[in-house]
Amino acid sequence: MKKFIQIIFITIITAECFMFFGGYMLFDFSKRFFTATAAVAFLISVVIYAFAEQQEKIRKLEKRIASLEESTNKK
């Protein structure tokens, strides 16, 4: 969860900077500018978090395979 909070804050900051420097002209958010940006940042963060978790699972599997290979090589 801590990693997700870090990802969402980074995404919100990036999205707000994008909107501040002219990105708002691409979208019409009318009166709820920051809320809409935060919602988009949340969706982007969910995707980034999913990829980060997949990477962590891959690392764990690589370690497990390496330990299994070591144990079979010892025999």
Coordinates of N, CA, C and O in Angstrom, one line a residue:
M1 N 0.8 -1.2 0.0 CA 0.0 0.0 0.0 C 0.9 1.3 0.0 O 0.5 2.3 -0.6
K2 N 2.0 1.2 0.7 CA 2.9 2.3 0.8 C 3.4 2.7 -0.6 O 3.5 3.9 -1.0
K3 N 3.7 1.7 -1.4 CA 4.2 1.9 -2.8 C 3.1 2.5 -3.6 O 3.4 3.4 -4.4
F4 N 1.9 2.1 -3.5 CA 0.8 2.7 -4.2 C 0.6 4.2 -3.9 O 0.4 5.0 -4.8
I5 N 0.7 4.5 -2.6 CA 0.5 5.9 -2.2 C 1.6 6.7 -2.8 O 1.4 7.8 -3.3
Q6 N 2.9 6.2 -2.9 CA 4.0 6.9 -3.5 C 3.7 7.1 -5.0 O 3.9 8.2 -5.5
I7 N 3.2 6.1 -5.6 CA 3.0 6.2 -7.1 C 1.9 7.2 -7.4 O 2.0 8.0 -8.3
I8 N 0.8 7.2 -6.6 CA -0.3 8.1 -6.9 C 0.1 9.5 -6.6 O -0.3 10.4 -7.4
F9 N 0.9 9.8 -5.6 CA 1.4 11.2 -5.4 C 2.3 11.6 -6.6 O 2.1 12.8 -7.0
I10 N 3.2 10.8 -7.0 CA 4.0 11.2 -8.2 C 3.2 11.4 -9.4 O 3.4 12.4 -10.2
T11 N 2.2 10.6 -9.6 CA 1.3 10.7 -10.8 C 0.5 12.0 -10.7 O 0.3 12.7 -11.7
I12 N -0.1 12.3 -9.5 CA -0.8 13.5 -9.3 C 0.0 14.7 -9.6 O -0.4 15.7 -10.3
I13 N 1.2 14.8 -9.1 CA 2.1 15.9 -9.3 C 2.4 16.0 -10.8 O 2.4 17.1 -11.3
T14 N 2.7 14.9 -11.5 CA 3.0 15.0 -12.9 C 1.8 15.5 -13.7 O 1.9 16.3 -14.6
A15 N 0.6 15.0 -13.3 CA -0.6 15.4 -14.1 C -0.9 16.8 -13.8 O -1.3 17.6 -14.8
E16 N -0.7 17.3 -12.6 CA -1.0 18.7 -12.3 C 0.0 19.6 -13.0 O -0.4 20.7 -13.6
C17 N 1.2 19.2 -13.1 CA 2.2 20.0 -13.9 C 1.9 20.0 -15.4 O 1.9 21.1 -16.0
F18 N 1.4 18.9 -15.9 CA 1.0 18.8 -17.3 C -0.2 19.8 -17.5 O -0.2 20.5 -18.5
M19 N -1.1 19.7 -16.6 CA -2.3 20.6 -16.8 C -1.9 22.1 -16.6 O -2.5 22.9 -17.4
F20 N -1.1 22.4 -15.7 CA -0.7 23.8 -15.5 C 0.0 24.4 -16.7 O -0.2 25.5 -17.0
F21 N 0.8 23.6 -17.4 CA 1.6 24.1 -18.5 C 0.9 23.9 -19.8 O 1.6 23.8 -20.9
G22 N -0.4 23.9 -19.8 CA -1.1 23.9 -21.1 C -1.9 22.7 -21.4 O -2.7 22.6 -22.4
G23 N -1.8 21.6 -20.6 CA -2.6 20.4 -20.9 C -4.1 20.6 -20.7 O -4.9 19.9 -21.3
Y24 N -4.5 21.6 -19.9 CA -5.9 21.8 -19.7 C -6.6 22.2 -21.0 O -7.8 22.1 -21.1
M25 N -5.8 22.7 -22.0 CA -6.5 23.1 -23.2 C -6.9 21.9 -24.0 O -7.8 22.0 -24.9
L26 N -6.3 20.7 -23.7 CA -6.7 19.5 -24.4 C -8.1 18.9 -23.9 O -8.7 18.2 -24.7
F27 N -8.4 19.3 -22.7 CA -9.6 18.7 -22.1 C -10.4 19.9 -21.5 O -9.9 20.9 -21.1
D28 N -11.7 19.7 -21.5 CA -12.6 20.7 -20.9 C -13.2 20.1 -19.6 O -14.1 19.4 -19.6
F29 N -12.5 20.5 -18.5 CA -12.9 20.0 -17.2 C -13.8 21.0 -16.5 O -14.2 20.8 -15.3
S30 N -14.1 22.1 -17.1 CA -15.0 23.2 -16.6 C -14.6 23.6 -15.2 O -13.5 24.1 -15.0
K31 N -15.5 23.3 -14.2 CA -15.3 23.8 -12.8 C -14.5 22.8 -11.9 O -14.1 23.2 -10.9
R32 N -14.5 21.6 -12.3 CA -13.8 20.6 -11.4 C -12.5 20.1 -12.0 O -12.2 19.0 -12.2
F33 N -11.6 21.1 -12.2 CA -10.3 20.9 -12.8 C -9.4 19.9 -12.0 O -9.0 18.9 -12.6
F34 N -9.2 20.2 -10.8 CA -8.3 19.4 -10.0 C -8.9 18.0 -9.6 O -8.2 17.1 -9.5
T35 N -10.2 18.0 -9.5 CA -10.8 16.7 -9.2 C -10.7 15.7 -10.4 O -10.4 14.6 -10.2
A36 N -10.9 16.3 -11.6 CA -10.8 15.5 -12.8 C -9.4 15.0 -13.0 O -9.1 13.9 -13.3
T37 N -8.4 15.9 -12.7 CA -7.0 15.5 -12.9 C -6.6 14.4 -11.9 O -5.9 13.5 -12.2
A38 N -7.1 14.6 -10.6 CA -6.9 13.6 -9.6 C -7.5 12.2 -10.0 O -6.9 11.1 -9.7
A39 N -8.6 12.2 -10.6 CA -9.3 11.0 -11.0 C -8.5 10.3 -12.1 O -8.2 9.1 -12.1
V40 N -8.0 11.1 -13.1 CA -7.2 10.5 -14.1 C -5.8 10.0 -13.5 O -5.4 8.9 -13.9
A41 N -5.3 10.7 -12.6 CA -4.0 10.3 -12.0 C -4.2 9.0 -11.2 O -3.3 8.1 -11.2
F42 N -5.4 8.8 -10.6 CA -5.7 7.6 -9.9 C -5.7 6.4 -10.8 O -5.1 5.4 -10.5
L43 N -6.3 6.6 -11.9 CA -6.4 5.5 -12.9 C -5.0 5.1 -13.5 O -4.7 3.9 -13.6
I44 N -4.2 6.1 -13.7 CA -2.9 5.9 -14.2 C -2.1 5.2 -13.1 O -1.3 4.3 -13.4
S45 N -2.2 5.6 -11.9 CA -1.5 5.0 -10.8 C -1.9 3.5 -10.6 O -1.0 2.7 -10.2
V46 N -3.1 3.2 -10.8 CA -3.5 1.8 -10.7 C -2.8 0.9 -11.7 O -2.3 -0.2 -11.4
V47 N -2.7 1.4 -12.9 CA -2.0 0.7 -14.0 C -0.5 0.5 -13.6 O 0.1 -0.6 -13.7
I48 N 0.1 1.6 -13.2 CA 1.5 1.6 -12.8 C 1.8 0.6 -11.6 O 2.7 -0.2 -11.6
Y49 N 0.9 0.7 -10.7 CA 1.0 -0.2 -9.5 C 0.9 -1.7 -9.9 O 1.6 -2.5 -9.4
A50 N 0.0 -2.0 -10.8 CA -0.2 -3.4 -11.3 C 1.1 -3.9 -11.9 O 1.5 -5.0 -11.7
F51 N 1.7 -3.0 -12.8 CA 3.0 -3.4 -13.4 C 4.1 -3.6 -12.4 O 4.9 -4.5 -12.5
A52 N 4.1 -2.7 -11.4 CA 5.2 -2.8 -10.3 C 5.0 -4.1 -9.5 O 6.0 -4.8 -9.2
E53 N 3.8 -4.5 -9.2 CA 3.5 -5.7 -8.5 C 3.9 -6.9 -9.3 O 4.4 -7.9 -8.8
Q54 N 3.6 -6.9 -10.6 CA 4.0 -8.0 -11.5 C 5.5 -8.1 -11.5 O 6.0 -9.2 -11.5
Q55 N 6.2 -7.0 -11.5 CA 7.7 -7.1 -11.5 C 8.2 -7.7 -10.2 O 9.1 -8.5 -10.2
E56 N 7.5 -7.4 -9.1 CA 7.9 -8.0 -7.8 C 7.7 -9.5 -7.8 O 8.5 -10.2 -7.3
K57 N 6.6 -9.9 -8.4 CA 6.3 -11.3 -8.4 C 7.3 -12.1 -9.3 O 7.7 -13.2 -9.0
I58 N 7.7 -11.4 -10.4 CA 8.7 -12.0 -11.3 C 10.1 -12.2 -10.5 O 10.7 -13.2 -10.7
R59 N 10.4 -11.2 -9.8 CA 11.7 -11.2 -9.0 C 11.7 -12.4 -8.0 O 12.6 -13.1 -7.9
K60 N 10.5 -12.6 -7.3 CA 10.4 -13.7 -6.4 C 10.5 -15.0 -7.1 O 11.1 -15.9 -6.6
L61 N 9.8 -15.1 -8.2 CA 9.9 -16.4 -9.0 C 11.3 -16.7 -9.4 O 11.8 -17.8 -9.4
E62 N 12.1 -15.6 -9.9 CA 13.4 -15.8 -10.3 C 14.3 -16.3 -9.2 O 15.1 -17.2 -9.3
K63 N 14.1 -15.7 -8.0 CA 14.9 -16.2 -6.8 C 14.5 -17.7 -6.4 O 15.4 -18.5 -6.1
R64 N 13.3 -18.0 -6.5 CA 12.8 -19.4 -6.2 C 13.4 -20.4 -7.2 O 13.9 -21.4 -6.9
I65 N 13.4 -20.0 -8.5 CA 14.0 -20.9 -9.5 C 15.5 -21.0 -9.3 O 16.0 -22.1 -9.5
A66 N 16.2 -19.9 -9.0 CA 17.6 -20.0 -8.7 C 17.9 -20.9 -7.6 O 18.8 -21.7 -7.6
S67 N 17.1 -20.8 -6.5 CA 17.3 -21.7 -5.3 C 17.0 -23.2 -5.7 O 17.8 -24.1 -5.2
L68 N 16.0 -23.4 -6.5 CA 15.7 -24.8 -6.9 C 16.9 -25.3 -7.8 O 17.2 -26.5 -7.7
E69 N 17.4 -24.5 -8.7 CA 18.5 -24.9 -9.5 C 19.7 -25.3 -8.7 O 20.5 -26.2 -9.0
E70 N 20.0 -24.4 -7.7 CA 21.2 -24.7 -6.8 C 21.0 -26.0 -6.1 O 21.9 -26.8 -5.9
S71 N 19.8 -26.3 -5.6 CA 19.6 -27.5 -4.8 C 19.7 -28.7 -5.7 O 20.1 -29.8 -5.3
T72 N 19.3 -28.6 -7.0 CA 19.4 -29.8 -7.9 C 20.8 -30.0 -8.4 O 21.3 -31.1 -8.6
N73 N 21.6 -28.9 -8.5 CA 23.0 -29.0 -8.8 C 23.9 -29.6 -7.8 O 24.9 -30.2 -8.0
K74 N 23.5 -29.5 -6.5 CA 24.2 -30.0 -5.4 C 24.1 -31.5 -5.3 O 25.0 -32.2 -4.8
K75 N 23.0 -32.1 -5.8 CA 22.8 -33.5 -5.8 C 23.6 -34.2 -6.8 O 24.3 -34.7 -7.2

